[in-house]
Coordinates of C-alpha atoms (C1' of nucleotides) in Angstrom, one line a residue:
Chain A
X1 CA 109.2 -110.0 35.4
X2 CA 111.4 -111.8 32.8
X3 CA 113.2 -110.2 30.7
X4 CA 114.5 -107.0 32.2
X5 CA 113.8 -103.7 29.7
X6 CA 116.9 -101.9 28.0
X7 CA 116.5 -99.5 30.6
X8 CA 117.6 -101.7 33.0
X9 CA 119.5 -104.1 31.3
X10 CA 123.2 -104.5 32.6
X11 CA 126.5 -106.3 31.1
X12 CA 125.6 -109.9 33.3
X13 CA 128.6 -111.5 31.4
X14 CA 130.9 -109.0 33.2
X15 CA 129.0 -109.1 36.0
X16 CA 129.1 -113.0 37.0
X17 CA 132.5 -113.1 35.4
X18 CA 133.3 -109.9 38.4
X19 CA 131.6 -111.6 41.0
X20 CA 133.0 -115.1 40.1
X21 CA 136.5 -114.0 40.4
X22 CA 135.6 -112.1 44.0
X23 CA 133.9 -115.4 45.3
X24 CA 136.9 -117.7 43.8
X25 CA 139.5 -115.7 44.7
X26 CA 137.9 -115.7 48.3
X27 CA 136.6 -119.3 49.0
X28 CA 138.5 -120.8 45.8
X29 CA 136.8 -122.7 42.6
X30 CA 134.9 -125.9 44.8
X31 CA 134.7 -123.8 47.5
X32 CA 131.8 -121.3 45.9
X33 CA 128.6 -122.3 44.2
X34 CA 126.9 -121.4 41.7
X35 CA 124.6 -120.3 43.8
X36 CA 126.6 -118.2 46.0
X37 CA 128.0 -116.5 42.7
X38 CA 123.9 -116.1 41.3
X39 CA 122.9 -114.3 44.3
X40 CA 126.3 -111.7 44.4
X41 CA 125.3 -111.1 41.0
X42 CA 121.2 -110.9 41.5
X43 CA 120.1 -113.4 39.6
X44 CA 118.9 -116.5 39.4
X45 CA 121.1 -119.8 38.7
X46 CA 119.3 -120.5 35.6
X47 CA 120.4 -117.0 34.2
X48 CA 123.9 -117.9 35.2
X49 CA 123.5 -120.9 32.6
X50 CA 122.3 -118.6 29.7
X51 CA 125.5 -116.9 29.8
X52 CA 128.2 -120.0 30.6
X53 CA 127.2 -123.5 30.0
X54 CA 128.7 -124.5 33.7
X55 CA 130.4 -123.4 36.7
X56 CA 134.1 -124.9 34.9
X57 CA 133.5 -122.3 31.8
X58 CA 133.2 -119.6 34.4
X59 CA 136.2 -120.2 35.7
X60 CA 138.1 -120.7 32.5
X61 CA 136.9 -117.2 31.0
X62 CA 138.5 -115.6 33.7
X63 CA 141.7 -117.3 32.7
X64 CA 141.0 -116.7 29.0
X65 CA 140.5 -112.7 30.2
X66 CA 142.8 -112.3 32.6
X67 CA 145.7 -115.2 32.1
X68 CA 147.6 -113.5 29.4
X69 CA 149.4 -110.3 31.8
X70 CA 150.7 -107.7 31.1
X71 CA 154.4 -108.3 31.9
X72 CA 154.8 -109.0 27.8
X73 CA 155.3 -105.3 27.1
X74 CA 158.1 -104.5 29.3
X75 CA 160.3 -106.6 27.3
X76 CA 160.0 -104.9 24.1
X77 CA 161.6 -102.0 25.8
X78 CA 164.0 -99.3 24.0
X79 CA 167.4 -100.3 26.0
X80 CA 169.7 -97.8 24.4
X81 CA 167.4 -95.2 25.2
X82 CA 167.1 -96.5 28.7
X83 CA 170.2 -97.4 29.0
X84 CA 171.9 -94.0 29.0
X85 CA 172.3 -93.9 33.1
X86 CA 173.1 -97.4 33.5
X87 CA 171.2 -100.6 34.2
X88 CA 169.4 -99.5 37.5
X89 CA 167.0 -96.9 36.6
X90 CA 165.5 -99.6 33.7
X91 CA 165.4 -102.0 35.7
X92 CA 164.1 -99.9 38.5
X93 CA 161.4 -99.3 35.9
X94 CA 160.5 -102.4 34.8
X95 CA 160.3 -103.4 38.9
X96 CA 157.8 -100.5 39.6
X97 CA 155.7 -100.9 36.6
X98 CA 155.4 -105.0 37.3
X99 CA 154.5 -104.0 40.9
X100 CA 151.7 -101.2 39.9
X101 CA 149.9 -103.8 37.8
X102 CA 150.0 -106.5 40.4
X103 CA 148.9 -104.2 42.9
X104 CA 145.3 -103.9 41.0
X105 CA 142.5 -105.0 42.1
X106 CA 141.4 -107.2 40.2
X107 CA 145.4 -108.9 39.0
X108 CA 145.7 -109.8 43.2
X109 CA 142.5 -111.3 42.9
X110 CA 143.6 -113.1 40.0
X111 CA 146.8 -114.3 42.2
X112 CA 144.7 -115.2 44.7
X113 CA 142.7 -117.7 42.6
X114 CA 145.2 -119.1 40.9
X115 CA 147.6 -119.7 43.9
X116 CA 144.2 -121.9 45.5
X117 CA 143.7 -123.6 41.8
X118 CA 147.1 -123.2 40.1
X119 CA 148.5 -126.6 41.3
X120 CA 145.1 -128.6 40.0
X121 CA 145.3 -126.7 36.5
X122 CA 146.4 -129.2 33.9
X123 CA 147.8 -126.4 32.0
X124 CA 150.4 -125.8 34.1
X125 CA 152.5 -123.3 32.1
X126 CA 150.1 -120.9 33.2
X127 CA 151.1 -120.8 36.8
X128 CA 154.6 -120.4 35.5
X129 CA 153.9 -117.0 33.5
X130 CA 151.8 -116.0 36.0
X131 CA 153.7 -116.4 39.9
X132 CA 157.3 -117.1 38.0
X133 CA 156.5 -114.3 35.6
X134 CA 158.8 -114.2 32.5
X135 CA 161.9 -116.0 34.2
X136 CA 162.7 -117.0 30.5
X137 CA 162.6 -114.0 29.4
X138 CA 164.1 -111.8 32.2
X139 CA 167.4 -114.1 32.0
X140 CA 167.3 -112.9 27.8
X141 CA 167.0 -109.5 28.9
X142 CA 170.0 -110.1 31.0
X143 CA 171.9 -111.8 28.7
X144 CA 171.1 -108.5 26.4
X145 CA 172.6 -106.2 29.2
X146 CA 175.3 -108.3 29.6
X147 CA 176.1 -108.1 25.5
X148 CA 176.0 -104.4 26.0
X149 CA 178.4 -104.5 29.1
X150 CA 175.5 -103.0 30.9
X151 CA 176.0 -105.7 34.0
X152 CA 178.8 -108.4 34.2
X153 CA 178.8 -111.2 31.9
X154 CA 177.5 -114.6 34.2
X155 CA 174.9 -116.9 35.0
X156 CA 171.7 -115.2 33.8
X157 CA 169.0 -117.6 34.6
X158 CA 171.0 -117.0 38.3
X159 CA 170.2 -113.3 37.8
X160 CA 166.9 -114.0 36.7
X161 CA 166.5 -115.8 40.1
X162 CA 168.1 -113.3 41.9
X163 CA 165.9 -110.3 40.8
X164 CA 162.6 -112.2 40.6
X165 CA 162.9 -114.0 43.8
X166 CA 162.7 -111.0 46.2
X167 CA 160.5 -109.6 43.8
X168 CA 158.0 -113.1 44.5
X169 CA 158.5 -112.6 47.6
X170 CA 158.0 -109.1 48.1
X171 CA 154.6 -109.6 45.9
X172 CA 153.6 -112.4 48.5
X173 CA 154.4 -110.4 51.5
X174 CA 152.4 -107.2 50.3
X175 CA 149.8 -108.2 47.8
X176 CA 149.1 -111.8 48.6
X177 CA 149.1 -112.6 52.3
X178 CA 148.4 -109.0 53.5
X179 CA 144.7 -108.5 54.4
X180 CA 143.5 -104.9 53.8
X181 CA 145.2 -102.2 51.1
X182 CA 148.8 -102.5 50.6
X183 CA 151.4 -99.7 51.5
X184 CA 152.3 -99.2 48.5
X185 CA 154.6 -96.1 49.8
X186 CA 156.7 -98.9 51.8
X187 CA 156.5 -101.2 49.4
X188 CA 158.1 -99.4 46.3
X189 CA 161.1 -98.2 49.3
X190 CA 161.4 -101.9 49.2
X191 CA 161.3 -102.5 45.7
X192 CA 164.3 -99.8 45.2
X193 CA 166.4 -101.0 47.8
X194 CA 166.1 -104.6 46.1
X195 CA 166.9 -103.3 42.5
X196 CA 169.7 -101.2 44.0
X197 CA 171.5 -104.4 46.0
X198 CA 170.4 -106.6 42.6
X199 CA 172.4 -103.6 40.7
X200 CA 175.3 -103.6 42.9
X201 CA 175.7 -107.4 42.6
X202 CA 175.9 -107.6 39.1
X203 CA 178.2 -104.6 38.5
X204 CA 180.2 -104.5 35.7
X205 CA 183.9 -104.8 37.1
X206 CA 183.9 -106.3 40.0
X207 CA 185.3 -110.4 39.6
X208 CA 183.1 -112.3 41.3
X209 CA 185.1 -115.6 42.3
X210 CA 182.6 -118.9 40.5
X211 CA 184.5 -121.8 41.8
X212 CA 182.2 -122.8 45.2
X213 CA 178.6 -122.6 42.9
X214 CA 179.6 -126.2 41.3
X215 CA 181.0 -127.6 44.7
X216 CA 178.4 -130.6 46.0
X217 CA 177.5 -130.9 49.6
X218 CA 180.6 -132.9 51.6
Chain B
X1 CA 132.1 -157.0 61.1
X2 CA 132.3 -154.0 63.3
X3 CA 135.1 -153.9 65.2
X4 CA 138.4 -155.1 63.6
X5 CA 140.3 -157.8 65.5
X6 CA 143.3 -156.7 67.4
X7 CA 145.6 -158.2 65.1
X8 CA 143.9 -156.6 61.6
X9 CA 143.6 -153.1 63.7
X10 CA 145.7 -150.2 62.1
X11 CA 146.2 -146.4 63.1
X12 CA 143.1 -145.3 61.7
X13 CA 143.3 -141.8 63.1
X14 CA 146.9 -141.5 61.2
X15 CA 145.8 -143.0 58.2
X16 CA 143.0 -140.2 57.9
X17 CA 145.5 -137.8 58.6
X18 CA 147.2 -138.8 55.9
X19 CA 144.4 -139.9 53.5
X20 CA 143.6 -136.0 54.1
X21 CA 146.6 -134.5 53.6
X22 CA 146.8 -136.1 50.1
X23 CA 143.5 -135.2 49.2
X24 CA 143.4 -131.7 50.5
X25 CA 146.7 -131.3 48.4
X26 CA 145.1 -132.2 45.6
X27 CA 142.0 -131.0 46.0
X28 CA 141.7 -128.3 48.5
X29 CA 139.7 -128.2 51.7
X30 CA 136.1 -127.8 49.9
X31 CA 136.9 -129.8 46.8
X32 CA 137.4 -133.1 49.0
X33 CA 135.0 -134.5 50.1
X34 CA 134.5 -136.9 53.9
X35 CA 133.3 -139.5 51.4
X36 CA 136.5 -139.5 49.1
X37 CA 138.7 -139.7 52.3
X38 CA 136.7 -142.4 54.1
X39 CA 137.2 -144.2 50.5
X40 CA 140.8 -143.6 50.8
X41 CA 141.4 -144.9 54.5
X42 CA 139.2 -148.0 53.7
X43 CA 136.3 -147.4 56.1
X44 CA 132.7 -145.6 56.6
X45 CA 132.0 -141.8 56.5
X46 CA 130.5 -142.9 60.1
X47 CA 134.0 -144.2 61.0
X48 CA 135.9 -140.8 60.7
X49 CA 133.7 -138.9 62.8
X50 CA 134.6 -141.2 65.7
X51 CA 138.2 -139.6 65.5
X52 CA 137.6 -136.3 64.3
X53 CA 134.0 -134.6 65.1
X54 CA 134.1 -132.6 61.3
X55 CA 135.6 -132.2 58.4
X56 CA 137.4 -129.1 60.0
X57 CA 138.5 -130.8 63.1
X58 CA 140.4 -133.2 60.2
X59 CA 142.4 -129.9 58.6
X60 CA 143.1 -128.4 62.0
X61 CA 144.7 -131.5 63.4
X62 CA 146.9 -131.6 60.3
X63 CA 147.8 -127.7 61.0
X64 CA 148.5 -128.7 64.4
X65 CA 150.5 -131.9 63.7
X66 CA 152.9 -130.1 60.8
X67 CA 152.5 -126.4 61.2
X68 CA 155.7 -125.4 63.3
X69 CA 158.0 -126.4 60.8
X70 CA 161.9 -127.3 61.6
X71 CA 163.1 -124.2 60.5
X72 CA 163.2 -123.2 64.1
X73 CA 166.5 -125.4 64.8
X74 CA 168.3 -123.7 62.6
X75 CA 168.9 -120.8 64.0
X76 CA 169.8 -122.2 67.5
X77 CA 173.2 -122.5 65.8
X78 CA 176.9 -122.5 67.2
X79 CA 177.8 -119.3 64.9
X80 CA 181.4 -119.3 66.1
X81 CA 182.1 -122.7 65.6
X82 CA 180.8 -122.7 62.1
X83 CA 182.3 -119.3 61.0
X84 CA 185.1 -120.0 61.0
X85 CA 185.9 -120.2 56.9
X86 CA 183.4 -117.0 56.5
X87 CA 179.7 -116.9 56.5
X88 CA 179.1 -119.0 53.3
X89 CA 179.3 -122.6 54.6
X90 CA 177.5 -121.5 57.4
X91 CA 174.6 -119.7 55.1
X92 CA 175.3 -122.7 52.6
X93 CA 174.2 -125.1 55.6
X94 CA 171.1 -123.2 56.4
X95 CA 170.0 -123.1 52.9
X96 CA 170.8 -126.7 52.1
X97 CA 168.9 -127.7 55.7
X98 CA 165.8 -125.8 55.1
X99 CA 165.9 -127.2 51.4
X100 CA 166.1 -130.9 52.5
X101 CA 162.9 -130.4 54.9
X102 CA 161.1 -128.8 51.9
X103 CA 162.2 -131.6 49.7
X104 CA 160.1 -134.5 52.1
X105 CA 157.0 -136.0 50.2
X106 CA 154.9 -134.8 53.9
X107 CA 156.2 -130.9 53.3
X108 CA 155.2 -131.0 49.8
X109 CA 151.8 -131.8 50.2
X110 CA 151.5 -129.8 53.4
X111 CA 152.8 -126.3 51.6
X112 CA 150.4 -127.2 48.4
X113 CA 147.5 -127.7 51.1
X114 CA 148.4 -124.2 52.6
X115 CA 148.9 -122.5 49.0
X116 CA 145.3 -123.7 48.6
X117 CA 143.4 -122.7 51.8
X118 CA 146.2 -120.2 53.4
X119 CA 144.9 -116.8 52.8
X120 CA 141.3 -118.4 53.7
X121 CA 142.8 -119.7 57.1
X122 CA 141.9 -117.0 59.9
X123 CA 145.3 -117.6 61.5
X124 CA 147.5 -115.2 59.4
X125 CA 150.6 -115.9 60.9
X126 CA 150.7 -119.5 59.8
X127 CA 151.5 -118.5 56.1
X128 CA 154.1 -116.3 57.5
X129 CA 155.7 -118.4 59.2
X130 CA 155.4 -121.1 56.6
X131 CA 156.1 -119.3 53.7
X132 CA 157.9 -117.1 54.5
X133 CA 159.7 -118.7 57.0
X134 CA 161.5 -117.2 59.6
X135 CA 161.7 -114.0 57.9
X136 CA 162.2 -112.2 61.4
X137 CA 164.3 -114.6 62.8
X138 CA 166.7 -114.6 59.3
X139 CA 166.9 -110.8 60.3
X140 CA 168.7 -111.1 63.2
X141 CA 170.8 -113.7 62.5
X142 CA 172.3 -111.3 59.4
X143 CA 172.3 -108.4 62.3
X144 CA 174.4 -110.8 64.7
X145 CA 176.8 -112.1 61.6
X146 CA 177.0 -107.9 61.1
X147 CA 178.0 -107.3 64.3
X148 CA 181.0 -110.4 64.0
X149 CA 182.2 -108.8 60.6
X150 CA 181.4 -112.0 59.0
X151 CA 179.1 -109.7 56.3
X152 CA 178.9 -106.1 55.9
X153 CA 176.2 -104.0 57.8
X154 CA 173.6 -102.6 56.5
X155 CA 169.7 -103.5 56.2
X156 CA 169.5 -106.5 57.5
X157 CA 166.0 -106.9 56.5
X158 CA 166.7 -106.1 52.9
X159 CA 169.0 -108.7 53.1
X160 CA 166.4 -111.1 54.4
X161 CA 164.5 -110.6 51.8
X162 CA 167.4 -111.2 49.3
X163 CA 168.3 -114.4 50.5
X164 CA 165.0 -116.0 51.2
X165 CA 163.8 -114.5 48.1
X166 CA 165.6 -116.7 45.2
X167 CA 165.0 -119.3 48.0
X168 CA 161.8 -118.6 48.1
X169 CA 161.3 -119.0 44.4
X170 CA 163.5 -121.7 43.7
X171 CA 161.2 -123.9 46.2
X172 CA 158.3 -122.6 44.0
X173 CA 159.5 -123.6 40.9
X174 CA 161.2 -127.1 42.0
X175 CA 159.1 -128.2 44.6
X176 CA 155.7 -127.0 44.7
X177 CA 154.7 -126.1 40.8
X178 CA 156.7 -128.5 39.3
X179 CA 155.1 -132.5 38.9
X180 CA 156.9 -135.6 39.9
X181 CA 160.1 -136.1 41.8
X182 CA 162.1 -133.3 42.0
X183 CA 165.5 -132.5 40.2
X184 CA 167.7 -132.3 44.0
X185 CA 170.5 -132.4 42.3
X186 CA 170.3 -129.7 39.8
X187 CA 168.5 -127.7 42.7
X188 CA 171.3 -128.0 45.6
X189 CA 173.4 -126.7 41.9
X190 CA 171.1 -123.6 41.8
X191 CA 170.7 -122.9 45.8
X192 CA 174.8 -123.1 46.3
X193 CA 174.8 -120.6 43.0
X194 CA 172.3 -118.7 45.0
X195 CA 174.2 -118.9 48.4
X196 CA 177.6 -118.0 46.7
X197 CA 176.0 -114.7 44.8
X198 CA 174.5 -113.2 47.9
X199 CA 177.4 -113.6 50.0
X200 CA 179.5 -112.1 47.8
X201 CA 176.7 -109.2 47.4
X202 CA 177.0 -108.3 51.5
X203 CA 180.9 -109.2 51.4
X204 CA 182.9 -107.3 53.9
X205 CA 184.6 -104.5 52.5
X206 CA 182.7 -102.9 49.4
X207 CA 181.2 -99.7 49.9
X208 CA 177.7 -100.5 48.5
X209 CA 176.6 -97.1 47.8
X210 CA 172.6 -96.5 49.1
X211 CA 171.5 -93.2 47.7
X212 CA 169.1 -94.1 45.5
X213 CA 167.5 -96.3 48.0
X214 CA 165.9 -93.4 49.4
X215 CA 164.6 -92.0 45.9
X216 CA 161.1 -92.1 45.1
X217 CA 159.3 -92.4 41.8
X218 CA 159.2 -89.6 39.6
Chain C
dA1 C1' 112.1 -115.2 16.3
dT2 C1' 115.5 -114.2 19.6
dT3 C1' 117.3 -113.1 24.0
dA4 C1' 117.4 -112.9 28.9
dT5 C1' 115.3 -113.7 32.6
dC6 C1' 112.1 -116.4 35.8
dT7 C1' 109.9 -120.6 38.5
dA8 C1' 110.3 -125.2 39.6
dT9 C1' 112.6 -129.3 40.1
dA10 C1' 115.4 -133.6 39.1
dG11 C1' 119.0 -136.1 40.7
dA12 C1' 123.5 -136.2 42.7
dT13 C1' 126.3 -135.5 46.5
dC14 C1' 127.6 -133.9 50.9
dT15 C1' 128.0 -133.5 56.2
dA16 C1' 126.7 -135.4 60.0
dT17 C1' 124.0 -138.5 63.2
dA18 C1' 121.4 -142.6 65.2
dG19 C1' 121.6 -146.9 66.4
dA20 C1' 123.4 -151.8 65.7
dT21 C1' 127.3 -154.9 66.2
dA22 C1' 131.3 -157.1 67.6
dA23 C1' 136.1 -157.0 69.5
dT24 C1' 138.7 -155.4 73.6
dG25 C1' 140.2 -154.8 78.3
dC26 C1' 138.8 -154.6 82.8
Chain D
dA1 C1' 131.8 -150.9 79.8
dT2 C1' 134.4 -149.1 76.2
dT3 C1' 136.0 -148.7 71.6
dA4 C1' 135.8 -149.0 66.6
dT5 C1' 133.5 -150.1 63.2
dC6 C1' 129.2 -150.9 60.4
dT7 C1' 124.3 -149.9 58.1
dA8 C1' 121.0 -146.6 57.1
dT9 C1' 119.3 -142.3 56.6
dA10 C1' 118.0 -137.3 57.5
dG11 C1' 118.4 -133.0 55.8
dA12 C1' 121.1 -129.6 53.4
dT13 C1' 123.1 -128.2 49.3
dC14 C1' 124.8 -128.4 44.8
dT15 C1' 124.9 -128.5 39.5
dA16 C1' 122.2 -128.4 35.8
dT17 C1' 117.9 -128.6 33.0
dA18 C1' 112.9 -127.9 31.5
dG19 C1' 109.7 -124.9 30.3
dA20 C1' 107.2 -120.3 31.1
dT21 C1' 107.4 -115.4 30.4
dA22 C1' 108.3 -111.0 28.7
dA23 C1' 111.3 -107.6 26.4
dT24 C1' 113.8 -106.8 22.1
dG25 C1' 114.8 -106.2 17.2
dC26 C1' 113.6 -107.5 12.8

DNA sequence: ATTATCTATAGATCTATAGATAATGC
DNA sequence: ATTATCTATAGATCTATAGATAATGC
């Protein structure tokens, strides 16, 4: 049969774009074929064609769809309202929510792909607001608590680093390299130790001596 | 001719190590293919599989050759001779060390060849002990500079995890994402920043409180 | 007429091997 | 005899296209 009838007529779009992103995420862009995605899907190659004019457009609709994130949102936050018991339960917050999207499905297959292809992408501000997810604008965000005395005035791209980092690796450790569903019960005891520590580090009040950062290696 | 003269004969089994490396890099495992690193080296497909018997043979050697790292030497490290002005020139070395092996043109390409293929690779421990390198081992050196009252106790894992995080990160941003030579001198600036926050964030003598570690979500 | 599939296949490319050839080292 | 290359090619696989076929929506 050609055509199939409406009865059986499914989304293929979503379909290929679904099993793309499994196969890509698994054996990376060169490392799947069009083939390989046609038969996950159940079609032929041909039909792949009707919906995407080659195996390159495939792979940038799933950037186009899934590229953007979510992490934009938890910048337009209410501080005063979540600033009431102090800087750790918003940032505690925004930690927890950033983990529960990346631990989806479908955003550590996304990871996944773009940590194989990321490096060959010549738009390489993706990777950056992807892995290095709004460094930019965490250090504004700090700058903002640091306005409102909320955490000690400082270096804020150095705070930026100092949240994010164990946050990166945390991400790698749990949802990147780890085979199998992630303990998300041990992970978010991880997460709030590591906003905790970040907390304490950056308390308002306590003078943390600056003059070894700008020393040079002797 | 077949056989090169002695005098024209080179290392051809390093120079496909190396051809491959580079390409692999670039390219990834699948997306290079024999032909493009026979072009590389100068010789024959034909000529390659009289050093290595596949294409896989050819990525496994390079595993073999620069998989064990030198992060291993630094931990076999005279801690009371180099404690002896407090645990940040000691933790300053460390970083700066593992930072200057990262920084090599050979570890570059080797970490953006394991970015690509590692969570493909059936030997899980080799991105563990790559990437996040000596995570363990980072854990009990903080437990031994505990137990000298060179840093304050407490989880020594945790604080792991918040030094090789920012670490972690930084060598992300500087040395694997970004193109071209990288900035060492504005990065040694960020990673003695780095080294100088978290010391003073496990510093002897401040009664981190850890109550809320325990919390969970509500 | 348009849309979504199919069958069939062109043409490129890829991995790997067979067998020839010439330099080397005994 | 062994080693390191070459030429030539087998056979698999890959991307993409041409053209047939049947369901859909006007």
């Amino acid at each position: 049969m050609a055509r199939p009838t409406k009865e059986e007529a499914r989304d293929t779009r979503r379909l290929i774009l679904d099993a793309a992103l499994e196969l890509f995420s698994e054996g990376g862009f060169a490392g799947t074929s069009m083939r390989r995605i046609a038969r996950a899907v159940g079609v032929r190659e041909s039909a792949l064609y009707h919906h995407f004019p080659s195996k390159a457009a495939i792979f940038e609709a799933l950037l186009q769809d899934l590229g953007p994130g979510q992490s934009e949102r938890l910048m337009a936050l209410d501080l005063d309202a979540l600033l009431g018991e102090g800087p750790e339960p918003l940032l505690r917050f925004i930690a927890r929510s950033l983990f529960e999207s990346w631990a989806t499905p479908r955003e550590q297959k996304f990871v996944r792909m773009l940590m194989a292809e990321g490096p060959r992408l010549n738009d390489p501000g993706l990777m950056h607001s992807s892995i290095v997810a709004g460094r930019a604008r965490l250090g504004r965000l700090f700058e903002e608590l640091g306005r409102r005395g909320a955490i000690r005035p400082g270096d804020f791209e150095l705070y930026a680093i100092e949240f994010m980092g164990p946050m990166l690796m945390m991400r790698l450790m749990f949802l990147v390299l780890a085979q199998g569903a992630p303990d998300l019960e041990a992970l978010f005891a991880r997460v709030d130790a590591h906003v905790h520590h970040f907390c304490e580090s950056v308390k308002v009040g306590e003078a943390m001596t600056t003059k070894s950062v700008s020393r040079r290696r002797g």
